[in-house]
Coordinates of C-alpha atoms in Angstrom, one line a residue:
M1 CA 109.7 88.6 -24.6
P2 CA 113.4 90.9 -27.2
S3 CA 112.2 93.9 -28.8
A4 CA 111.7 93.5 -32.3
C5 CA 114.4 96.7 -32.7
D6 CA 117.5 97.2 -31.9
S7 CA 117.1 100.3 -30.2
L8 CA 115.5 100.9 -27.5
I9 CA 112.5 103.7 -27.9
D10 CA 112.4 106.3 -25.1
D11 CA 109.8 108.1 -25.8
I12 CA 106.1 106.5 -27.2
E13 CA 105.0 109.4 -29.0
D14 CA 107.8 108.5 -31.6
M15 CA 106.5 104.9 -32.1
V16 CA 103.0 105.6 -33.5
S17 CA 101.9 107.1 -36.9
S18 CA 99.5 109.6 -38.2
S19 CA 97.6 106.8 -39.7
D20 CA 97.0 104.5 -36.5
P21 CA 94.1 105.0 -34.6
T22 CA 94.6 106.3 -31.2
P23 CA 93.3 103.6 -27.8
L24 CA 91.2 107.1 -27.1
E25 CA 89.6 106.5 -30.7
R26 CA 88.9 102.8 -30.3
Q27 CA 88.0 102.9 -26.9
S28 CA 84.9 105.6 -27.8
A29 CA 83.8 103.0 -30.5
R30 CA 82.7 101.4 -27.7
K31 CA 79.6 101.7 -25.4
N32 CA 79.4 98.9 -23.1
I33 CA 82.3 96.5 -22.6
I34 CA 81.7 93.6 -20.8
P35 CA 85.1 91.5 -21.4
R36 CA 84.4 87.9 -19.8
S37 CA 87.0 85.3 -19.6
R38 CA 86.0 82.1 -21.7
K39 CA 87.7 78.5 -23.1
K40 CA 89.1 78.2 -26.2
N41 CA 86.1 75.8 -26.8
E42 CA 83.7 78.6 -25.6
L43 CA 84.6 81.0 -27.8
L44 CA 81.6 82.5 -29.9
S45 CA 81.5 81.4 -33.6
H46 CA 81.9 85.2 -34.8
E47 CA 85.0 85.6 -32.3
E48 CA 87.3 83.0 -34.4
L49 CA 87.8 84.8 -37.1
Q50 CA 91.7 84.9 -36.9
A51 CA 92.4 89.0 -37.9
D52 CA 96.3 90.1 -38.4
S53 CA 98.4 89.1 -34.6
L54 CA 100.1 92.8 -35.4
I55 CA 96.3 94.7 -35.2
P56 CA 96.4 96.4 -31.6
G57 CA 93.5 96.2 -29.7
T58 CA 92.6 92.1 -31.0
Q59 CA 95.1 90.1 -28.6
K60 CA 93.8 88.5 -25.4
I61 CA 95.5 89.7 -22.5
W62 CA 96.4 87.8 -19.1
M63 CA 97.4 89.6 -15.7
K64 CA 99.4 89.0 -12.8
T65 CA 99.4 91.2 -9.4
W66 CA 101.4 90.1 -6.8
G67 CA 101.9 92.5 -3.4
C68 CA 99.5 95.2 -1.7
S69 CA 96.3 96.4 -2.1
H70 CA 97.8 99.9 -4.0
N71 CA 99.5 97.2 -6.3
N72 CA 95.8 95.3 -7.0
S73 CA 94.1 99.1 -7.7
D74 CA 96.7 100.1 -10.2
G75 CA 96.2 96.0 -11.7
E76 CA 92.5 97.1 -11.9
Y77 CA 92.3 100.4 -13.4
M78 CA 95.2 98.8 -16.2
A79 CA 92.9 95.9 -17.0
G80 CA 89.6 98.3 -17.3
Q81 CA 91.7 100.3 -19.9
L82 CA 93.4 97.6 -21.9
A83 CA 89.2 96.4 -22.2
A84 CA 87.1 99.4 -22.4
S85 CA 90.3 100.2 -25.5
G86 CA 89.0 96.3 -27.2
Y87 CA 91.6 93.7 -25.9
M88 CA 89.9 90.8 -24.3
M89 CA 91.2 90.1 -20.7
T90 CA 91.6 85.9 -19.8
D91 CA 92.6 83.9 -17.0
D92 CA 94.1 81.5 -18.8
P93 CA 97.9 82.6 -19.7
S94 CA 98.1 79.8 -22.3
D95 CA 95.1 81.2 -23.9
A96 CA 96.8 84.6 -23.6
D97 CA 99.1 86.7 -26.6
L98 CA 100.4 89.1 -24.0
W99 CA 101.0 89.1 -20.3
V100 CA 100.9 92.6 -18.1
L101 CA 103.1 91.0 -15.1
N102 CA 102.6 93.3 -12.1
S103 CA 105.5 93.5 -9.5
C104 CA 106.1 94.1 -6.1
T105 CA 109.8 94.8 -4.4
V106 CA 108.7 94.2 -1.3
K107 CA 110.7 90.8 -0.5
N108 CA 112.7 88.7 -2.2
P109 CA 110.1 86.0 -3.2
A110 CA 108.1 88.5 -4.3
E111 CA 110.6 89.4 -7.1
D112 CA 111.7 85.9 -7.9
H113 CA 108.6 85.0 -8.2
F114 CA 108.0 87.8 -11.2
R115 CA 110.7 87.1 -12.6
N116 CA 110.6 83.3 -12.8
S117 CA 107.2 84.5 -14.5
I118 CA 108.9 86.7 -17.3
K119 CA 111.2 83.9 -18.0
K120 CA 107.8 81.0 -18.8
A121 CA 106.2 84.0 -20.4
Q122 CA 109.6 83.8 -22.7
D123 CA 109.4 80.1 -22.7
Q124 CA 106.0 80.2 -24.2
Q125 CA 106.8 82.7 -26.9
K126 CA 104.3 85.4 -25.7
K127 CA 104.7 89.3 -25.5
V128 CA 105.4 90.9 -22.1
V129 CA 104.6 93.9 -20.6
L130 CA 106.4 94.5 -17.5
A131 CA 104.8 97.1 -14.7
G132 CA 105.3 97.8 -10.3
C133 CA 107.6 98.5 -8.2
V134 CA 110.0 96.6 -9.5
P135 CA 110.9 97.8 -12.9
Q136 CA 110.4 100.8 -11.3
A137 CA 112.9 100.1 -9.0
Q138 CA 115.6 98.6 -10.6
P139 CA 114.7 99.0 -14.5
R140 CA 118.5 98.6 -15.6
M141 CA 118.0 95.0 -14.1
D142 CA 119.6 91.8 -16.9
Y143 CA 116.5 90.2 -16.7
L144 CA 114.2 93.5 -17.8
K145 CA 116.3 94.2 -20.9
G146 CA 114.7 94.6 -23.7
L147 CA 111.2 94.3 -21.9
S148 CA 108.5 96.6 -22.5
I149 CA 107.8 98.6 -19.2
I150 CA 105.0 100.8 -17.3
G151 CA 105.8 102.7 -14.2
V152 CA 103.3 102.9 -11.6
Q153 CA 102.8 106.9 -12.3
Q154 CA 102.6 105.7 -16.1
I155 CA 99.3 103.2 -15.6
D156 CA 97.2 105.3 -18.0
R157 CA 98.9 105.1 -21.1
V158 CA 99.4 101.2 -20.1
V159 CA 97.1 101.1 -23.3
E160 CA 99.8 102.9 -25.4
V161 CA 102.8 100.2 -23.9
V162 CA 100.7 97.2 -25.0
D163 CA 99.9 98.5 -28.0
E164 CA 103.7 98.5 -28.9
A165 CA 104.3 95.6 -27.6
V166 CA 101.9 94.0 -29.4
K167 CA 103.9 95.1 -32.8
G168 CA 107.3 93.9 -31.4
H169 CA 108.4 97.8 -30.6
S170 CA 109.8 97.5 -26.5
V171 CA 108.8 100.8 -24.6
R172 CA 109.6 102.4 -21.6
L173 CA 107.5 104.8 -19.6
L174 CA 109.0 105.5 -16.2
G175 CA 108.1 109.5 -15.6
Q176 CA 106.5 110.8 -12.7
K177 CA 104.0 113.2 -13.4
K178 CA 103.7 116.7 -12.0
G179 CA 101.1 119.1 -12.5
G180 CA 101.4 123.2 -10.6
G181 CA 104.9 122.8 -9.3
R182 CA 104.2 119.6 -7.5
R183 CA 104.4 116.3 -7.8
L184 CA 101.0 114.5 -8.4
G185 CA 99.7 111.5 -7.0
G186 CA 99.9 109.3 -10.2
A187 CA 97.2 108.7 -12.3
R188 CA 93.9 109.6 -12.5
L189 CA 91.3 108.4 -10.3
D190 CA 88.7 108.1 -12.8
L191 CA 89.9 105.8 -14.9
P192 CA 88.0 103.0 -16.4
K193 CA 89.2 99.7 -14.6
I194 CA 88.1 95.8 -13.7
R195 CA 87.2 95.2 -10.0
K196 CA 88.6 91.6 -9.0
N197 CA 85.7 92.1 -6.8
P198 CA 82.6 94.1 -8.0
L199 CA 81.3 94.6 -4.8
I200 CA 84.9 95.9 -3.0
E201 CA 86.4 99.6 -4.8
I202 CA 90.2 100.0 -3.3
I203 CA 90.8 103.7 -4.1
S204 CA 95.1 104.4 -3.4
I205 CA 94.4 107.7 -1.3
N206 CA 98.1 108.7 -1.9
T207 CA 101.2 107.9 -3.4
G208 CA 104.6 107.3 -1.3
C209 CA 105.8 108.0 2.0
L210 CA 107.6 110.3 4.2
N211 CA 109.6 107.9 5.5
A212 CA 113.0 106.7 4.4
C213 CA 113.7 103.4 6.2
T214 CA 116.2 101.7 5.3
Y215 CA 115.1 98.0 4.4
C216 CA 112.5 99.5 2.3
K217 CA 112.8 98.8 -2.0
T218 CA 109.3 100.2 -2.4
K219 CA 110.3 103.8 -1.6
H220 CA 112.5 104.2 -4.2
A221 CA 109.3 102.7 -6.5
R222 CA 106.7 104.8 -5.4
G223 CA 108.9 108.2 -4.1
D224 CA 108.0 110.9 -1.6
L225 CA 104.6 112.0 -0.4
A226 CA 101.8 112.7 -3.1
S227 CA 98.6 113.4 -2.7
Y228 CA 95.3 113.0 -4.3
P229 CA 93.0 116.3 -3.6
I230 CA 89.7 115.4 -1.2
E231 CA 87.3 115.9 -4.1
E232 CA 88.6 113.6 -6.8
L233 CA 88.5 111.0 -3.8
V234 CA 85.4 111.7 -2.7
E235 CA 83.9 111.3 -6.2
R236 CA 85.4 108.6 -6.7
A237 CA 83.9 107.3 -4.0
S238 CA 80.5 108.2 -4.9
Q239 CA 81.2 106.6 -8.4
S240 CA 81.9 103.3 -6.9
F241 CA 78.7 103.0 -4.9
R242 CA 76.4 104.2 -8.0
E243 CA 78.2 101.2 -9.3
G244 CA 77.0 98.9 -6.5
V245 CA 80.2 98.8 -4.2
C246 CA 79.3 97.9 -1.1
E247 CA 82.3 98.2 0.6
I248 CA 85.7 100.4 -0.1
W249 CA 89.1 99.8 0.8
L250 CA 91.6 103.3 1.1
T251 CA 95.0 102.3 0.4
S252 CA 98.7 103.9 -0.2
E253 CA 102.2 103.4 1.1
D254 CA 101.4 105.5 4.2
T255 CA 97.4 106.8 4.9
G256 CA 97.8 108.4 8.0
A257 CA 100.3 110.7 6.3
Y258 CA 97.6 111.7 3.9
G259 CA 97.5 114.8 2.8
R260 CA 100.5 117.0 4.5
D261 CA 101.5 117.7 1.0
I262 CA 98.7 119.6 0.5
G263 CA 98.0 121.4 3.3
T264 CA 94.8 119.1 4.7
D265 CA 94.9 115.6 6.8
L266 CA 93.6 112.4 7.0
P267 CA 90.7 112.8 9.2
T268 CA 89.6 115.8 6.9
L269 CA 89.1 113.7 4.4
L270 CA 87.3 110.9 6.3
W271 CA 84.9 112.7 7.3
R272 CA 83.8 113.7 3.5
L273 CA 83.7 110.5 2.8
V274 CA 81.8 109.0 5.7
E275 CA 79.2 111.4 3.8
E276 CA 79.4 109.5 0.5
I277 CA 78.6 105.9 2.1
P278 CA 74.9 105.5 2.3
E279 CA 73.5 102.6 5.1
G280 CA 74.7 99.2 5.6
A281 CA 77.9 99.6 3.3
M282 CA 81.5 100.2 5.2
L283 CA 84.9 101.5 5.0
R284 CA 88.0 100.5 5.5
L285 CA 91.6 102.2 6.1
G286 CA 93.9 101.3 5.5
M287 CA 97.8 101.0 7.0
T288 CA 98.9 103.6 8.9
N289 CA 102.6 104.0 10.5
P290 CA 102.9 105.3 14.1
P291 CA 104.3 108.7 13.6
Y292 CA 101.6 110.2 11.7
I293 CA 98.4 108.9 12.9
L294 CA 99.7 110.0 17.2
E295 CA 98.7 114.1 16.6
H296 CA 95.3 112.4 15.5
L297 CA 94.5 110.0 17.9
E298 CA 91.3 112.0 19.5
E299 CA 89.4 111.9 15.6
M300 CA 90.6 108.3 14.3
A301 CA 88.8 107.3 17.4
K302 CA 85.7 109.1 16.6
I303 CA 85.9 108.3 13.5
L304 CA 86.6 104.5 14.0
N305 CA 83.5 104.1 16.3
H306 CA 81.4 105.6 12.9
P307 CA 78.3 102.3 12.3
R308 CA 79.6 102.6 8.4
V309 CA 83.8 102.7 8.9
Y310 CA 85.8 99.5 10.3
A311 CA 87.0 99.0 13.8
F312 CA 90.2 98.4 12.5
L313 CA 93.5 99.6 11.4
H314 CA 96.7 98.2 10.4
V315 CA 99.6 100.1 13.1
P316 CA 103.1 98.2 11.6
V317 CA 105.5 98.3 14.2
Q318 CA 108.3 95.6 12.4
S319 CA 109.7 95.8 16.0
A320 CA 110.0 96.3 19.4
S321 CA 113.5 97.5 20.1
D322 CA 114.2 100.7 20.0
S323 CA 117.8 100.4 19.1
V324 CA 116.4 98.0 15.9
L325 CA 113.7 100.9 15.5
M326 CA 117.0 103.3 15.0
D327 CA 118.5 101.7 12.7
M328 CA 115.6 100.8 10.7
K329 CA 114.7 105.0 10.7
R330 CA 111.3 103.9 11.8
E331 CA 111.1 107.8 13.0
Y332 CA 108.8 106.8 16.3
C333 CA 109.9 104.5 19.4
I334 CA 108.2 102.1 21.4
D335 CA 106.3 104.1 23.4
D336 CA 104.6 105.9 20.6
F337 CA 103.3 102.4 19.4
K338 CA 102.0 101.7 22.2
K339 CA 100.7 105.0 23.1
V340 CA 99.0 104.4 19.7
V341 CA 97.4 101.0 20.5
D342 CA 96.2 101.7 24.4
F343 CA 94.5 105.2 22.9
L344 CA 92.1 102.9 20.5
K345 CA 91.9 100.3 23.0
E346 CA 90.2 102.9 25.2
R347 CA 88.5 105.5 23.1
V348 CA 87.1 102.2 20.7
P349 CA 86.0 98.9 22.5
G350 CA 86.7 96.0 20.5
V351 CA 89.0 97.5 18.2
T352 CA 91.7 95.0 15.5
I353 CA 94.6 96.5 15.6
A354 CA 96.5 94.6 13.0
T355 CA 100.3 95.2 12.8
D356 CA 103.4 93.8 11.2
L357 CA 106.9 92.3 12.6
I358 CA 110.3 91.5 11.1
C359 CA 112.9 88.6 12.1
G360 CA 116.3 88.5 12.0
F361 CA 116.7 92.8 11.2
P362 CA 120.8 93.6 11.0
G363 CA 121.9 93.9 14.5
E364 CA 119.0 92.8 16.3
T365 CA 120.3 90.9 19.3
E366 CA 118.6 88.1 21.4
K367 CA 117.4 90.8 23.8
D368 CA 115.7 92.8 21.4
F369 CA 113.7 89.8 19.8
Q370 CA 113.0 88.8 23.3
E371 CA 111.5 92.6 23.6
T372 CA 109.8 92.0 20.4
V373 CA 107.9 88.8 21.8
D374 CA 107.0 90.5 25.3
L375 CA 105.4 92.9 23.2
V376 CA 103.0 89.8 20.9
T377 CA 102.9 88.5 24.6
L378 CA 101.1 91.5 25.6
Y379 CA 98.9 92.5 22.8
R380 CA 97.7 88.9 21.5
F381 CA 97.8 91.0 17.9
P382 CA 94.2 89.1 16.3
S383 CA 96.4 89.6 12.8
L384 CA 99.8 89.3 13.0
F385 CA 102.4 89.6 9.6
I386 CA 105.4 88.1 10.3
N387 CA 108.5 88.6 7.5
Q388 CA 111.6 87.3 7.8
F389 CA 114.2 89.8 6.9
Y390 CA 114.8 90.2 3.5
P391 CA 117.9 92.3 2.1
R392 CA 116.8 94.3 -1.2
P393 CA 119.5 95.8 -3.3
G394 CA 119.5 99.4 -3.4
T395 CA 118.8 100.0 0.3
P396 CA 121.3 101.0 3.0
A397 CA 120.2 97.9 5.4
A398 CA 121.5 95.4 2.4
R399 CA 125.1 97.4 3.5
M400 CA 124.6 96.0 7.4
E401 CA 125.9 93.4 8.8
Q402 CA 123.0 90.4 8.6
V403 CA 121.7 88.8 11.1
A404 CA 122.7 84.5 10.1
A405 CA 120.5 83.1 8.2
H406 CA 119.8 80.1 11.0
V407 CA 118.9 82.5 14.0
K408 CA 116.5 84.7 11.6
K409 CA 114.7 81.7 10.5
Q410 CA 114.8 80.0 14.6
R411 CA 113.3 83.6 15.9
T412 CA 110.5 83.7 12.4
K413 CA 109.6 79.8 13.4
E414 CA 109.4 81.4 17.7
L415 CA 107.4 84.6 16.6
S416 CA 105.2 82.3 14.7
Q417 CA 105.0 79.5 17.3
L418 CA 103.9 82.5 19.8
F419 CA 100.7 83.9 17.5
H420 CA 99.5 80.4 17.0
S421 CA 99.7 79.4 20.7
Y422 CA 96.3 81.9 21.4
N423 CA 92.7 81.9 20.1
P424 CA 91.6 85.8 19.3
Y425 CA 88.5 84.9 19.1
D426 CA 86.8 82.4 21.4
H427 CA 85.3 84.9 23.5
K428 CA 83.2 86.1 20.7
V429 CA 81.0 82.7 20.4
G430 CA 77.5 83.3 21.6
E431 CA 77.3 87.0 19.9
R432 CA 75.3 88.1 17.6
Q433 CA 76.0 90.1 15.0
H434 CA 75.9 92.5 11.9
V435 CA 78.0 91.3 9.0
L436 CA 79.0 92.5 5.6
V437 CA 79.1 89.3 2.9
T438 CA 81.6 90.2 -0.3
E439 CA 83.2 87.5 -1.3
E440 CA 83.7 83.5 -1.2
S441 CA 86.1 81.5 0.6
F442 CA 89.2 79.9 -1.4
D443 CA 87.6 76.6 -0.7
A444 CA 84.1 77.7 -2.3
Q445 CA 82.0 76.1 0.8
Y446 CA 81.2 79.8 2.5
Y447 CA 80.8 83.6 1.6
V448 CA 82.9 85.5 3.4
S449 CA 81.8 88.2 5.6
H450 CA 82.8 90.9 8.0
N451 CA 82.2 92.3 11.0
K452 CA 82.8 95.9 12.8
F453 CA 85.4 95.0 13.6
Y454 CA 86.8 93.6 10.1
E455 CA 87.3 89.8 11.7
Q456 CA 86.3 87.2 9.2
V457 CA 82.9 85.5 9.2
L458 CA 81.9 82.6 7.3
V459 CA 78.2 82.8 6.3
P460 CA 76.4 80.1 4.7
K461 CA 76.7 80.3 0.9
R462 CA 73.7 81.9 -0.1
A463 CA 73.2 83.5 -3.4
E464 CA 70.5 86.4 -1.4
F465 CA 73.7 87.4 1.2
K466 CA 75.9 88.2 -1.5
G467 CA 77.0 92.4 -1.0
K468 CA 74.2 92.1 1.9
M469 CA 74.2 93.0 5.2
I470 CA 73.0 90.2 7.3
E471 CA 72.6 89.2 11.1
V472 CA 74.4 86.4 12.5
D473 CA 74.6 84.5 15.7
I474 CA 78.0 83.5 16.5
Y475 CA 78.9 79.7 16.7
E476 CA 82.1 79.0 16.1
A477 CA 85.8 80.3 16.4
G478 CA 88.8 79.1 14.5
K479 CA 92.3 81.2 14.6
H480 CA 91.9 83.3 11.7
F481 CA 87.8 83.1 11.3
L482 CA 84.3 82.9 13.0
K483 CA 81.4 81.0 11.8
G484 CA 78.0 82.5 11.7
R485 CA 74.8 81.4 11.7
P486 CA 71.4 83.8 10.0
V487 CA 69.3 84.7 12.5
E488 CA 65.6 83.8 12.1
D489 CA 62.9 86.2 10.0
S490 CA 66.1 88.7 10.1
K491 CA 66.4 90.0 6.5
P492 CA 69.2 90.7 4.9
F493 CA 69.5 94.2 4.2
T494 CA 71.0 96.2 0.7
A495 CA 74.1 98.5 1.2
S496 CA 74.1 98.9 -2.0
I497 CA 72.4 101.8 -3.8
A498 CA 72.3 100.2 -7.5
K499 CA 73.0 96.7 -8.9
P500 CA 76.5 95.8 -8.4
L501 CA 78.5 95.9 -11.8
Q502 CA 78.9 91.9 -13.7
K503 CA 82.7 90.2 -12.9
G504 CA 84.9 91.6 -15.3
E505 CA 82.5 94.6 -16.4
V506 CA 84.4 97.4 -16.7
S507 CA 83.9 100.1 -14.0
G508 CA 83.5 104.7 -15.4
L509 CA 82.0 103.3 -18.6
M510 CA 79.0 105.3 -19.8
Q511 CA 76.5 106.0 -22.5
E512 CA 76.4 108.5 -25.3
P513 CA 74.4 111.5 -25.1
T514 CA 70.3 111.3 -25.8
V515 CA 67.7 113.4 -26.8
N516 CA 64.4 111.8 -26.0
G517 CA 65.7 108.5 -25.4
I518 CA 67.3 108.5 -29.4
Q519 CA 71.3 108.9 -29.6
D520 CA 71.8 112.4 -30.5
P521 CA 74.2 112.6 -33.7
A522 CA 74.6 116.0 -33.6
S523 CA 75.7 116.0 -30.1
S524 CA 78.9 117.9 -30.0
L525 CA 80.7 116.0 -27.0
L526 CA 80.9 112.3 -26.8
L527 CA 81.0 111.1 -23.7
I528 CA 82.1 107.8 -22.6
G529 CA 83.3 107.7 -18.8
S530 CA 85.6 110.6 -17.9
Y531 CA 86.6 110.8 -21.6
S532 CA 85.3 113.3 -23.9
L533 CA 85.8 113.7 -28.4
D534 CA 85.2 117.0 -29.8
R535 CA 84.1 117.4 -33.3
E536 CA 88.1 116.8 -34.4
A537 CA 88.6 113.9 -33.2
L538 CA 84.7 112.5 -34.7
K539 CA 86.6 112.6 -37.8
K540 CA 89.7 110.8 -36.7
L541 CA 87.6 108.3 -35.3
V542 CA 85.6 108.1 -38.6
I543 CA 88.8 107.6 -40.8
A544 CA 90.2 105.1 -37.8
L545 CA 86.9 103.0 -38.0
T546 CA 87.1 103.5 -41.7
L547 CA 90.7 102.0 -41.8
A548 CA 89.7 99.4 -39.4
A549 CA 86.3 98.0 -41.6
A550 CA 89.2 98.1 -44.9
I551 CA 91.0 95.8 -43.3
L552 CA 88.4 93.2 -41.9
A553 CA 87.8 93.3 -45.7
F554 CA 90.5 92.5 -46.8
V555 CA 91.2 89.7 -44.0
I556 CA 87.9 88.3 -45.1
E557 CA 87.8 88.0 -48.9
K558 CA 91.6 86.1 -48.0
L559 CA 89.8 83.8 -45.9
Y560 CA 86.4 83.2 -48.4

């Protein structure tokens, strides 16, 4: 929505008056917040009181996230902070006062959806805060003018940006986080979050990458490699298990490059994390580019064979033509990719290798494309992401001579037909497997679980299976799934070491200090998640709450 101010404010501190309660002060007044989405007719009677709509923290927020696991993790963190600060998160966009749109810049269609959502919000008179890779990489785009933006490294300040957007101000925070003379991975990992699935924790182990691929727009947003310290990642995993999580996903723009900027590496991190995984819980590795996994193949094979790690690795190849890979600046040749796949297939029996392919990259000849077809025919990848090339603005590939649109479409279609011509799971029928149940299928007819190789196994929808490791007999195989029948007399095993949070409940909020089970008013610190308030902050909190009470009393007096 266009700003209510004529000028754009770059420094948000200039917008906050000394009498305003800070997000931290609002948060500390709430010790156990469980935001839930409700339809209008389900609102409780005491919620029907309509306060001044310009008082930040009283509004309903709808969030939409596009893109990768990293983006989804950022969205979960933003939702958690907003809910912990008092905003109500809703699943109904029409019922929301403000939309937070968390964008992806990988492909044109994703940005088109983002742009259309902005227009839809404006048409419905909704306030908007924009996040994710599109505004970070292209903040001066015409359709972003006058709108508030939260940068990918500034998500820990989303409450401040939303507060100002609610007031009608336009604020942009796009800076990089630095510490100790180096670029940091981003916002802290111990922030409150609302997990989309309470059983799955997504942990970003680093942001940015070491590559300079000619087609990639994400690099413009996420920048160079910046890794989180191992200790912080281990603590985040431990906290997740204490909150009932039974599956952890590691994510980043390139997990294989982890640690190169801080003097460590991916296997070192993984061995530390494996020590934290309780029996029955599982760890899933994220995407790694071939160059950065080659030197770790021996250790990676050992890790993927670990019973608490999925034997699954996403290694994008993009093309099987060395000339195309050179134009892409992928920094490996097709033989490097084959070495990774062949080594892991030999040392990790049954391993699942997922990969990505781009059809119609500039300069791709029919011979180049045929080499890619031959690669798929050779390996028959069970998980294959086929993408038609889209030139992204500002990238070197956008300035190259383009392949004709109809040729790109035909090659994409041909590769898709090849992928759908084989069934990778037929030989699994009749096997007995242990699977971890974590979610519901899209059609709500089954629960979705995964076996050791992260193959999707549909099981009967029984409440006692959710979040459990169960034993099943595979009786049917489809293109993208298996179906499993629970083994009689086999008891579900509880992977979680604690009861999972309720859907919509905020992760990371802890109770106040107590003495003999009673809150201690003399305590010098009030702990809320990873935040703390000293006595001076408590004084400010009291002033803020007094002000809020006065405003509420005024509103009630006017109403009655």
